[in-house]
């Protein structure tokens, strides 16, 4: 932890906003405007030339969105952040900015489905190639590096198997070759893991998840150096245009104030559910990073603060038993998002990973009986009693 001015919990509430500059308004005002007026023609000219600070047009920058960006940069311990209209807008703006035709990327084996789709699209349309890599050893990564490799793209924990990738190890190899490391930190939020502290270059979030935290907004964030964020702001963000609306920025500012409190509760609840799932006779395997029997436990100890709110588990049986469990639930919702106040459960083989060919899916460890649970903020006893009664019916 390096925070210089304020601790995480305090910065999540106060950083990047001054009430005195806004008539004492405690909450950040929503600047619901498309454009900003100039006092004179000369002022407009100076703003466009970058000679004068100030707002021009909300696709380029907006004060409500700016407050969110400043807070997120601080929480991730980065120099600058950009906010986007979705996690995928952030992923695509970053990857398109970092690459050109004939470049190559190395990606963790198991990336979010639409990121997988984007990688295919970049390959087919722009000849930007990629390889997937388990990233368990330096050697596995080194073998895939080519002179054209410009980016290593990592998701950790990997969805939905919850395996972890050692960020320090990835950075070590990447730096030997001047390769940029991008990490999708959606599953952890900066409260549980801060990849920039391990030397990674860019952090991305689907802010739709833990950052927003209430299941009512679609948004994305990218954090990195001032130089790279400025480059993205004036190219793939401005010209492709997937910017965040002021109201959605306000929802995220509201959500992020309670991020630390929510994350601890997600983790407390998840730990309780993991213990009980492991003992239930209808459950075959449970995958959660903060468990000494987890395959990535040593990496967990090094780079995550706590285990997070996501648990994957296999029921004994196959797809039929997995679906019967979902259909037997009364409180927990069947839905594919995560990080919300409500506990959500999904069946990766037929939902988030349905597009992945069966062989590749099996290699990724996604069996037909695997379920992913996003543990919410309800009383853990109620979450467990719902799961237990559904498991007892199998
Ligand atoms: C790990 C991860 N990255 C990126 C995304 C894309 O985010 P969004 O749905 O906000 O575009 C998701 C969405 O589920 C995700 O889980």
Short mmCIF file of C-alpha atoms and ligand atoms in Angstrom, two decimals:
data_model
loop_
_atom_site.label_atom_id
_atom_site.label_comp_id
_atom_site.label_asym_id
_atom_site.label_seq_id
_atom_site.Cartn_x
_atom_site.Cartn_y
_atom_site.Cartn_z
CA UNK A 1 0.00 0.00 0.00
CA UNK A 2 1.41 3.37 -1.07
CA UNK A 3 -1.46 5.83 -0.70
CA UNK A 4 0.26 9.07 0.13
CA UNK A 5 -2.54 11.45 1.14
CA UNK A 6 -5.49 9.34 2.24
CA UNK A 7 -6.25 5.71 2.95
CA UNK A 8 -8.41 3.75 0.53
CA UNK A 9 -11.68 4.05 2.49
CA UNK A 10 -11.24 7.81 2.91
CA UNK A 11 -10.16 8.44 -0.67
CA UNK A 12 -13.13 6.43 -1.99
CA UNK A 13 -15.36 9.01 -0.30
CA UNK A 14 -13.44 12.28 -0.57
CA UNK A 15 -10.83 12.18 -3.31
CA UNK A 16 -11.20 14.27 -6.47
CA UNK A 17 -13.96 16.61 -5.34
CA UNK A 18 -14.12 19.86 -3.37
CA UNK A 19 -17.53 20.95 -2.00
CA UNK A 20 -16.37 24.59 -1.82
CA UNK A 21 -16.06 24.72 -5.59
CA UNK A 22 -19.71 23.65 -5.98
CA UNK A 23 -21.82 25.86 -3.66
CA UNK A 24 -21.17 23.42 -0.80
CA UNK A 25 -22.95 20.55 -2.52
CA UNK A 26 -21.92 17.41 -0.62
CA UNK A 27 -22.63 15.16 -3.60
CA UNK A 28 -20.85 15.79 -6.88
CA UNK A 29 -23.31 17.71 -9.12
CA UNK A 30 -24.47 16.03 -12.32
CA UNK A 31 -23.28 18.25 -15.16
CA UNK A 32 -25.94 17.06 -17.58
CA UNK A 33 -24.78 19.08 -20.53
CA UNK A 34 -23.57 18.15 -23.96
CA UNK A 35 -21.48 21.27 -24.52
CA UNK A 36 -19.77 24.17 -22.71
CA UNK A 37 -19.93 27.80 -23.76
CA UNK A 38 -16.91 30.03 -24.40
CA UNK A 39 -16.81 33.67 -23.28
CA UNK A 40 -15.04 34.74 -26.44
CA UNK A 41 -13.89 33.38 -29.79
CA UNK A 42 -10.32 33.61 -28.51
CA UNK A 43 -11.16 31.48 -25.50
CA UNK A 44 -12.69 28.82 -27.77
CA UNK A 45 -9.55 28.90 -29.90
CA UNK A 46 -7.30 28.59 -26.82
CA UNK A 47 -9.26 25.63 -25.45
CA UNK A 48 -9.14 23.79 -28.75
CA UNK A 49 -5.42 24.50 -29.01
CA UNK A 50 -4.91 23.08 -25.51
CA UNK A 51 -3.50 26.43 -24.33
CA UNK A 52 -6.25 26.97 -21.78
CA UNK A 53 -7.71 24.48 -19.30
CA UNK A 54 -11.48 24.08 -19.49
CA UNK A 55 -14.32 22.02 -20.82
CA UNK A 56 -15.40 22.03 -24.47
CA UNK A 57 -17.85 19.21 -25.19
CA UNK A 58 -18.89 16.24 -23.02
CA UNK A 59 -17.48 13.58 -25.35
CA UNK A 60 -14.06 15.12 -24.68
CA UNK A 61 -14.47 15.71 -20.94
CA UNK A 62 -17.19 16.45 -18.40
CA UNK A 63 -16.80 17.63 -14.76
CA UNK A 64 -18.89 14.81 -13.22
CA UNK A 65 -17.04 12.21 -15.25
CA UNK A 66 -13.73 13.91 -14.41
CA UNK A 67 -14.43 13.61 -10.65
CA UNK A 68 -14.93 9.86 -11.11
CA UNK A 69 -11.76 9.53 -13.18
CA UNK A 70 -9.67 11.31 -10.56
CA UNK A 71 -11.02 9.08 -7.81
CA UNK A 72 -10.43 5.87 -9.77
CA UNK A 73 -6.87 6.88 -10.69
CA UNK A 74 -6.11 7.44 -7.00
CA UNK A 75 -7.74 4.20 -5.84
CA UNK A 76 -5.77 2.15 -8.38
CA UNK A 77 -2.61 4.17 -7.55
CA UNK A 78 -2.26 5.23 -11.18
CA UNK A 79 -1.53 8.63 -12.69
CA UNK A 80 -4.74 9.07 -14.69
CA UNK A 81 -8.02 7.32 -15.49
CA UNK A 82 -10.63 7.43 -18.25
CA UNK A 83 -14.28 6.48 -17.91
CA UNK A 84 -16.21 4.66 -20.65
CA UNK A 85 -19.79 3.73 -21.45
CA UNK A 86 -19.10 0.03 -20.77
CA UNK A 87 -16.31 -2.29 -19.71
CA UNK A 88 -16.04 -3.40 -23.33
CA UNK A 89 -15.69 0.22 -24.49
CA UNK A 90 -12.71 0.47 -22.10
CA UNK A 91 -11.18 -2.84 -23.25
CA UNK A 92 -11.55 -1.96 -26.93
CA UNK A 93 -10.28 1.63 -26.55
CA UNK A 94 -7.16 0.38 -24.74
CA UNK A 95 -6.39 -2.57 -27.05
CA UNK A 96 -7.01 -0.63 -30.26
CA UNK A 97 -4.82 2.22 -28.98
CA UNK A 98 -1.96 -0.14 -28.11
CA UNK A 99 -1.89 -2.11 -31.37
CA UNK A 100 -1.56 -1.70 -35.13
CA UNK A 101 -1.85 -4.11 -38.06
CA UNK A 102 0.45 -7.16 -37.80
CA UNK A 103 1.09 -6.71 -34.08
CA UNK A 104 0.67 -9.61 -31.67
CA UNK A 105 -0.81 -10.00 -28.18
CA UNK A 106 -0.55 -12.73 -25.54
CA UNK A 107 -3.71 -13.23 -23.49
CA UNK A 108 -4.51 -15.22 -20.40
CA UNK A 109 -6.31 -18.47 -21.18
CA UNK A 110 -9.80 -17.54 -20.14
CA UNK A 111 -10.84 -13.99 -20.93
CA UNK A 112 -14.32 -12.51 -20.73
CA UNK A 113 -16.45 -13.73 -23.68
CA UNK A 114 -16.78 -10.34 -25.41
CA UNK A 115 -13.04 -9.69 -24.99
CA UNK A 116 -12.58 -13.05 -26.74
CA UNK A 117 -14.92 -11.76 -29.48
CA UNK A 118 -12.99 -8.48 -29.78
CA UNK A 119 -9.69 -10.36 -30.13
CA UNK A 120 -11.19 -12.45 -32.96
CA UNK A 121 -12.47 -9.30 -34.65
CA UNK A 122 -9.09 -7.57 -34.38
CA UNK A 123 -7.46 -10.63 -35.91
CA UNK A 124 -9.93 -11.03 -38.78
CA UNK A 125 -10.28 -7.37 -39.71
CA UNK A 126 -6.96 -5.81 -38.78
CA UNK A 127 -4.51 -8.73 -38.69
CA UNK A 128 -3.68 -8.16 -35.05
CA UNK A 129 -2.86 -11.67 -33.91
CA UNK A 130 -3.07 -13.19 -30.42
CA UNK A 131 -2.21 -16.36 -28.55
CA UNK A 132 -3.75 -17.64 -25.36
CA UNK A 133 -1.38 -18.72 -22.62
CA UNK A 134 -1.98 -20.44 -19.25
CA UNK A 135 0.66 -18.08 -17.78
CA UNK A 136 1.60 -20.56 -15.07
CA UNK A 137 5.33 -20.19 -15.74
CA UNK A 138 7.69 -17.60 -17.26
CA UNK A 139 8.63 -20.17 -19.89
CA UNK A 140 5.05 -20.53 -21.16
CA UNK A 141 4.95 -16.79 -21.80
CA UNK A 142 8.49 -16.56 -23.24
CA UNK A 143 7.70 -19.27 -25.80
CA UNK A 144 4.93 -17.13 -27.29
CA UNK A 145 6.80 -13.82 -27.48
CA UNK A 146 7.52 -12.65 -31.03
CA UNK A 147 9.22 -9.46 -32.27
CA UNK A 148 5.68 -8.12 -32.98
CA UNK A 149 4.34 -8.81 -29.46
CA UNK A 150 3.23 -5.47 -28.01
CA UNK A 151 0.78 -6.40 -25.28
CA UNK A 152 0.13 -9.03 -22.62
CA UNK A 153 -3.50 -9.04 -21.55
CA UNK A 154 -4.38 -10.66 -18.23
CA UNK A 155 -7.53 -11.45 -16.30
CA UNK A 156 -6.91 -12.61 -12.73
CA UNK A 157 -8.80 -14.31 -11.15
CA UNK A 158 -9.71 -16.12 -14.36
CA UNK A 159 -13.42 -16.34 -14.98
CA UNK A 160 -15.00 -18.67 -13.89
CA UNK A 161 -12.37 -21.12 -12.63
CA UNK A 162 -10.90 -18.59 -10.18
CA UNK A 163 -7.30 -19.58 -11.02
CA UNK A 164 -4.88 -16.71 -10.45
CA UNK A 165 -2.03 -15.37 -12.56
CA UNK A 166 1.13 -14.11 -10.89
CA UNK A 167 1.30 -10.46 -11.99
CA UNK A 168 4.87 -9.95 -10.75
CA UNK A 169 6.00 -12.91 -12.90
CA UNK A 170 4.16 -11.60 -15.99
CA UNK A 171 5.65 -8.12 -15.54
CA UNK A 172 9.17 -9.54 -15.17
CA UNK A 173 8.95 -11.29 -18.55
CA UNK A 174 7.12 -8.41 -20.25
CA UNK A 175 9.66 -5.79 -19.15
CA UNK A 176 12.54 -7.81 -20.59
CA UNK A 177 10.90 -7.26 -23.99
CA UNK A 178 9.34 -3.80 -23.56
CA UNK A 179 5.81 -5.27 -23.73
CA UNK A 180 2.84 -3.43 -22.19
CA UNK A 181 0.88 -5.38 -19.54
CA UNK A 182 -2.87 -4.76 -19.33
CA UNK A 183 -4.93 -6.26 -16.49
CA UNK A 184 -8.70 -6.59 -16.31
CA UNK A 185 -9.21 -6.06 -12.57
CA UNK A 186 -13.01 -6.32 -12.62
CA UNK A 187 -13.28 -9.32 -10.28
CA UNK A 188 -11.19 -7.75 -7.52
CA UNK A 189 -11.76 -4.00 -7.64
CA UNK A 190 -8.83 -1.88 -6.41
CA UNK A 191 -9.79 -2.73 -2.83
CA UNK A 192 -8.58 -6.32 -3.24
CA UNK A 193 -5.86 -6.03 -5.89
CA UNK A 194 -3.88 -3.17 -7.42
CA UNK A 195 -1.99 -4.42 -10.48
CA UNK A 196 -0.11 -1.15 -11.10
CA UNK A 197 1.79 -1.73 -7.85
CA UNK A 198 3.22 -4.92 -9.40
CA UNK A 199 4.47 -2.95 -12.41
CA UNK A 200 1.53 -3.57 -14.78
CA UNK A 201 0.89 -0.69 -17.15
CA UNK A 202 -2.88 -0.46 -17.52
CA UNK A 203 -5.82 -1.56 -15.38
CA UNK A 204 -9.29 -1.99 -16.84
CA UNK A 205 -12.62 -2.42 -15.06
CA UNK A 206 -16.07 -3.34 -16.03
CA UNK A 207 -17.32 -0.72 -13.56
CA UNK A 208 -20.73 -2.29 -14.10
CA UNK A 209 -19.67 -4.75 -11.40
CA UNK A 210 -18.12 -3.94 -7.99
CA UNK A 211 -17.34 -0.26 -8.72
CA UNK A 212 -21.01 0.54 -9.32
CA UNK A 213 -22.06 -2.28 -7.02
CA UNK A 214 -25.82 -1.93 -7.32
CA UNK A 215 -26.62 -3.54 -10.66
CA UNK A 216 -27.98 -0.33 -12.18
CA UNK A 217 -25.29 0.95 -14.55
CA UNK A 218 -23.10 -0.26 -17.44
CA UNK A 219 -19.67 1.41 -17.39
CA UNK A 220 -15.92 0.95 -17.83
CA UNK A 221 -12.70 2.44 -16.47
CA UNK A 222 -9.09 2.39 -17.65
CA UNK A 223 -6.17 3.55 -15.48
CA UNK A 224 -2.54 4.08 -16.44
CA UNK A 225 0.10 6.70 -17.07
CA UNK A 226 -0.89 10.28 -17.87
CA UNK A 227 0.79 9.94 -21.23
CA UNK A 228 -1.06 6.78 -22.30
CA UNK A 229 -4.44 7.95 -20.96
CA UNK A 230 -4.03 11.28 -22.79
CA UNK A 231 -3.24 9.38 -25.98
CA UNK A 232 -6.34 7.17 -25.59
CA UNK A 233 -8.49 10.20 -24.68
CA UNK A 234 -7.64 11.95 -27.92
CA UNK A 235 -7.81 8.88 -30.18
CA UNK A 236 -9.81 5.72 -29.44
CA UNK A 237 -11.96 7.31 -26.75
CA UNK A 238 -12.76 10.59 -28.51
CA UNK A 239 -13.02 9.26 -32.05
CA UNK A 240 -14.81 5.97 -31.36
CA UNK A 241 -16.79 7.76 -28.70
CA UNK A 242 -17.73 5.20 -26.02
CA UNK A 243 -17.77 7.81 -23.26
CA UNK A 244 -19.64 7.64 -19.97
CA UNK A 245 -22.72 9.82 -19.42
CA UNK A 246 -22.65 12.31 -16.50
CA UNK A 247 -25.54 10.54 -14.78
CA UNK A 248 -23.86 7.15 -15.00
CA UNK A 249 -20.64 8.73 -13.65
CA UNK A 250 -22.70 10.02 -10.73
CA UNK A 251 -24.10 6.54 -10.05
CA UNK A 252 -20.55 5.20 -9.97
CA UNK A 253 -19.37 8.02 -7.69
CA UNK A 254 -22.18 7.06 -5.34
CA UNK A 255 -21.34 3.36 -5.54
CA UNK A 256 -17.61 3.75 -5.08
CA UNK A 257 -18.02 5.60 -1.76
CA UNK A 258 -19.02 2.28 -0.16
CA UNK A 259 -16.65 0.05 -2.15
CA UNK A 260 -14.45 -0.93 0.82
CA UNK A 261 -17.40 -1.70 3.08
CA UNK A 262 -19.18 -3.68 0.38
CA UNK A 263 -16.09 -5.65 -0.62
CA UNK A 264 -15.43 -6.72 2.96
CA UNK A 265 -19.03 -7.88 3.30
CA UNK A 266 -18.89 -9.72 -0.07
CA UNK A 267 -15.73 -11.46 1.19
CA UNK A 268 -17.16 -12.26 4.65
CA UNK A 269 -20.25 -13.79 3.07
CA UNK A 270 -18.27 -15.69 0.44
CA UNK A 271 -15.96 -17.23 3.07
CA UNK A 272 -18.97 -18.50 5.03
CA UNK A 273 -20.60 -19.98 1.90
CA UNK A 274 -17.34 -21.63 0.75
CA UNK A 275 -17.00 -23.45 4.09
CA UNK A 276 -20.52 -24.81 3.83
CA UNK A 277 -20.42 -25.70 0.14
CA UNK A 278 -17.29 -27.77 0.77
CA UNK A 279 -19.18 -29.88 3.31
CA UNK A 280 -22.33 -30.46 1.29
CA UNK A 281 -22.57 -34.00 -0.14
CA UNK A 282 -24.05 -32.78 -3.46
CA UNK A 283 -21.01 -30.56 -4.16
CA UNK A 284 -17.99 -32.06 -5.95
CA UNK A 285 -15.50 -29.13 -5.97
CA UNK A 286 -15.33 -25.55 -4.74
CA UNK A 287 -13.01 -22.92 -6.26
CA UNK A 288 -12.20 -19.82 -4.22
CA UNK A 289 -8.78 -18.09 -4.07
CA UNK A 290 -8.64 -17.61 -0.31
CA UNK A 291 -8.52 -21.33 0.49
CA UNK A 292 -5.28 -23.15 1.33
CA UNK A 293 -6.28 -26.02 -1.00
CA UNK A 294 -6.77 -23.64 -3.97
CA UNK A 295 -4.24 -24.21 -6.76
CA UNK A 296 -3.20 -20.52 -6.75
CA UNK A 297 -3.10 -19.97 -2.99
CA UNK A 298 0.53 -18.79 -2.96
CA UNK A 299 -0.25 -16.19 -5.64
CA UNK A 300 -3.33 -15.17 -3.68
CA UNK A 301 -1.21 -14.48 -0.60
CA UNK A 302 1.11 -12.28 -2.64
CA UNK A 303 -1.28 -10.15 -4.63
CA UNK A 304 -4.82 -10.13 -3.23
CA UNK A 305 -6.08 -8.63 0.02
CA UNK A 306 -9.03 -11.03 0.37
CA UNK A 307 -10.73 -13.71 -1.74
CA UNK A 308 -13.53 -11.61 -3.26
CA UNK A 309 -17.22 -12.25 -3.77
CA UNK A 310 -17.08 -14.88 -6.51
CA UNK A 311 -17.17 -18.61 -5.92
CA UNK A 312 -17.30 -21.35 -8.51
CA UNK A 313 -18.36 -24.88 -7.66
CA UNK A 314 -19.24 -28.13 -9.35
CA UNK A 315 -22.24 -30.13 -8.30
CA UNK A 316 -22.04 -33.92 -8.46
CA UNK A 317 -23.57 -34.88 -11.79
CA UNK A 318 -23.68 -32.92 -15.00
CA UNK A 319 -25.58 -30.15 -16.79
CA UNK A 320 -28.94 -31.53 -15.67
CA UNK A 321 -28.07 -31.36 -11.96
CA UNK A 322 -26.51 -27.90 -12.41
CA UNK A 323 -29.69 -26.59 -14.06
CA UNK A 324 -31.90 -28.29 -11.47
CA UNK A 325 -29.98 -26.47 -8.75
CA UNK A 326 -30.59 -23.11 -10.46
CA UNK A 327 -34.29 -23.86 -10.91
CA UNK A 328 -34.63 -24.82 -7.24
CA UNK A 329 -33.42 -21.43 -5.92
CA UNK A 330 -35.92 -19.05 -4.34
CA UNK A 331 -33.87 -16.03 -3.19
CA UNK A 332 -30.79 -16.12 -5.39
CA UNK A 333 -31.35 -14.79 -8.89
CA UNK A 334 -30.20 -16.57 -12.05
CA UNK A 335 -28.27 -13.83 -13.87
CA UNK A 336 -24.87 -13.36 -15.50
CA UNK A 337 -23.56 -10.15 -13.94
CA UNK A 338 -21.61 -9.97 -10.69
CA UNK A 339 -20.63 -7.62 -7.91
CA UNK A 340 -24.18 -6.52 -7.12
CA UNK A 341 -25.96 -6.29 -3.77
CA UNK A 342 -28.08 -9.30 -4.80
CA UNK A 343 -26.58 -12.79 -4.93
CA UNK A 344 -26.52 -13.99 -8.55
CA UNK A 345 -25.77 -17.41 -10.00
CA UNK A 346 -25.08 -18.54 -13.54
CA UNK A 347 -24.17 -21.68 -15.50
CA UNK A 348 -21.03 -20.77 -17.53
CA UNK A 349 -21.27 -23.72 -19.97
CA UNK A 350 -24.66 -22.56 -21.29
CA UNK A 351 -24.45 -18.84 -20.50
CA UNK A 352 -21.24 -16.75 -20.33
CA UNK A 353 -19.09 -19.38 -22.06
CA UNK A 354 -21.70 -20.89 -24.40
CA UNK A 355 -19.81 -19.43 -27.39
CA UNK A 356 -16.57 -21.21 -26.47
CA UNK A 357 -16.23 -24.52 -28.39
CA UNK A 358 -16.70 -27.52 -26.06
CA UNK A 359 -13.09 -28.76 -26.29
CA UNK A 360 -11.66 -25.31 -25.52
CA UNK A 361 -14.19 -24.90 -22.72
CA UNK A 362 -13.14 -28.19 -21.12
CA UNK A 363 -9.46 -27.21 -21.42
CA UNK A 364 -10.34 -24.01 -19.59
CA UNK A 365 -11.80 -26.15 -16.78
CA UNK A 366 -15.42 -25.19 -17.43
CA UNK A 367 -17.33 -28.43 -17.02
CA UNK A 368 -21.08 -28.86 -17.54
CA UNK A 369 -21.62 -29.08 -13.79
CA UNK A 370 -19.76 -25.84 -12.93
CA UNK A 371 -21.72 -22.91 -11.49
CA UNK A 372 -20.53 -19.38 -10.70
CA UNK A 373 -21.97 -17.64 -7.69
CA UNK A 374 -21.63 -13.89 -7.16
CA UNK A 375 -22.21 -13.61 -3.44
CA UNK A 376 -24.24 -10.51 -2.57
CA UNK A 377 -24.68 -8.45 0.56
CA UNK A 378 -27.68 -10.24 2.05
CA UNK A 379 -27.36 -12.05 5.41
CA UNK A 380 -25.10 -15.00 4.63
CA UNK A 381 -27.45 -17.34 6.52
CA UNK A 382 -30.23 -16.55 4.04
CA UNK A 383 -27.96 -17.06 1.04
CA UNK A 384 -26.82 -20.40 2.45
CA UNK A 385 -30.27 -21.64 3.40
CA UNK A 386 -31.46 -20.99 -0.17
CA UNK A 387 -28.46 -22.81 -1.65
CA UNK A 388 -28.77 -25.63 0.85
CA UNK A 389 -32.44 -26.30 0.16
CA UNK A 390 -31.75 -26.34 -3.60
CA UNK A 391 -28.70 -28.62 -3.15
CA UNK A 392 -30.76 -30.95 -0.96
CA UNK A 393 -33.18 -31.46 -3.84
CA UNK A 394 -30.49 -32.88 -6.16
C1 LIG B 1 -14.03 -9.60 -16.46
C2 LIG B 1 -14.91 -8.75 -17.32
N1 LIG B 1 -14.35 -7.84 -18.14
C3 LIG B 1 -15.10 -7.06 -18.95
C4 LIG B 1 -16.48 -7.18 -18.97
C5 LIG B 1 -17.27 -6.29 -19.88
O1 LIG B 1 -17.91 -5.30 -19.14
P1 LIG B 1 -19.28 -4.57 -19.57
O2 LIG B 1 -20.36 -5.60 -19.52
O3 LIG B 1 -19.41 -3.49 -18.56
O4 LIG B 1 -19.07 -4.06 -20.96
C6 LIG B 1 -17.10 -8.09 -18.13
C7 LIG B 1 -18.56 -8.23 -18.13
O5 LIG B 1 -19.13 -9.12 -17.53
C8 LIG B 1 -16.29 -8.91 -17.29
O6 LIG B 1 -16.84 -9.82 -16.46
#
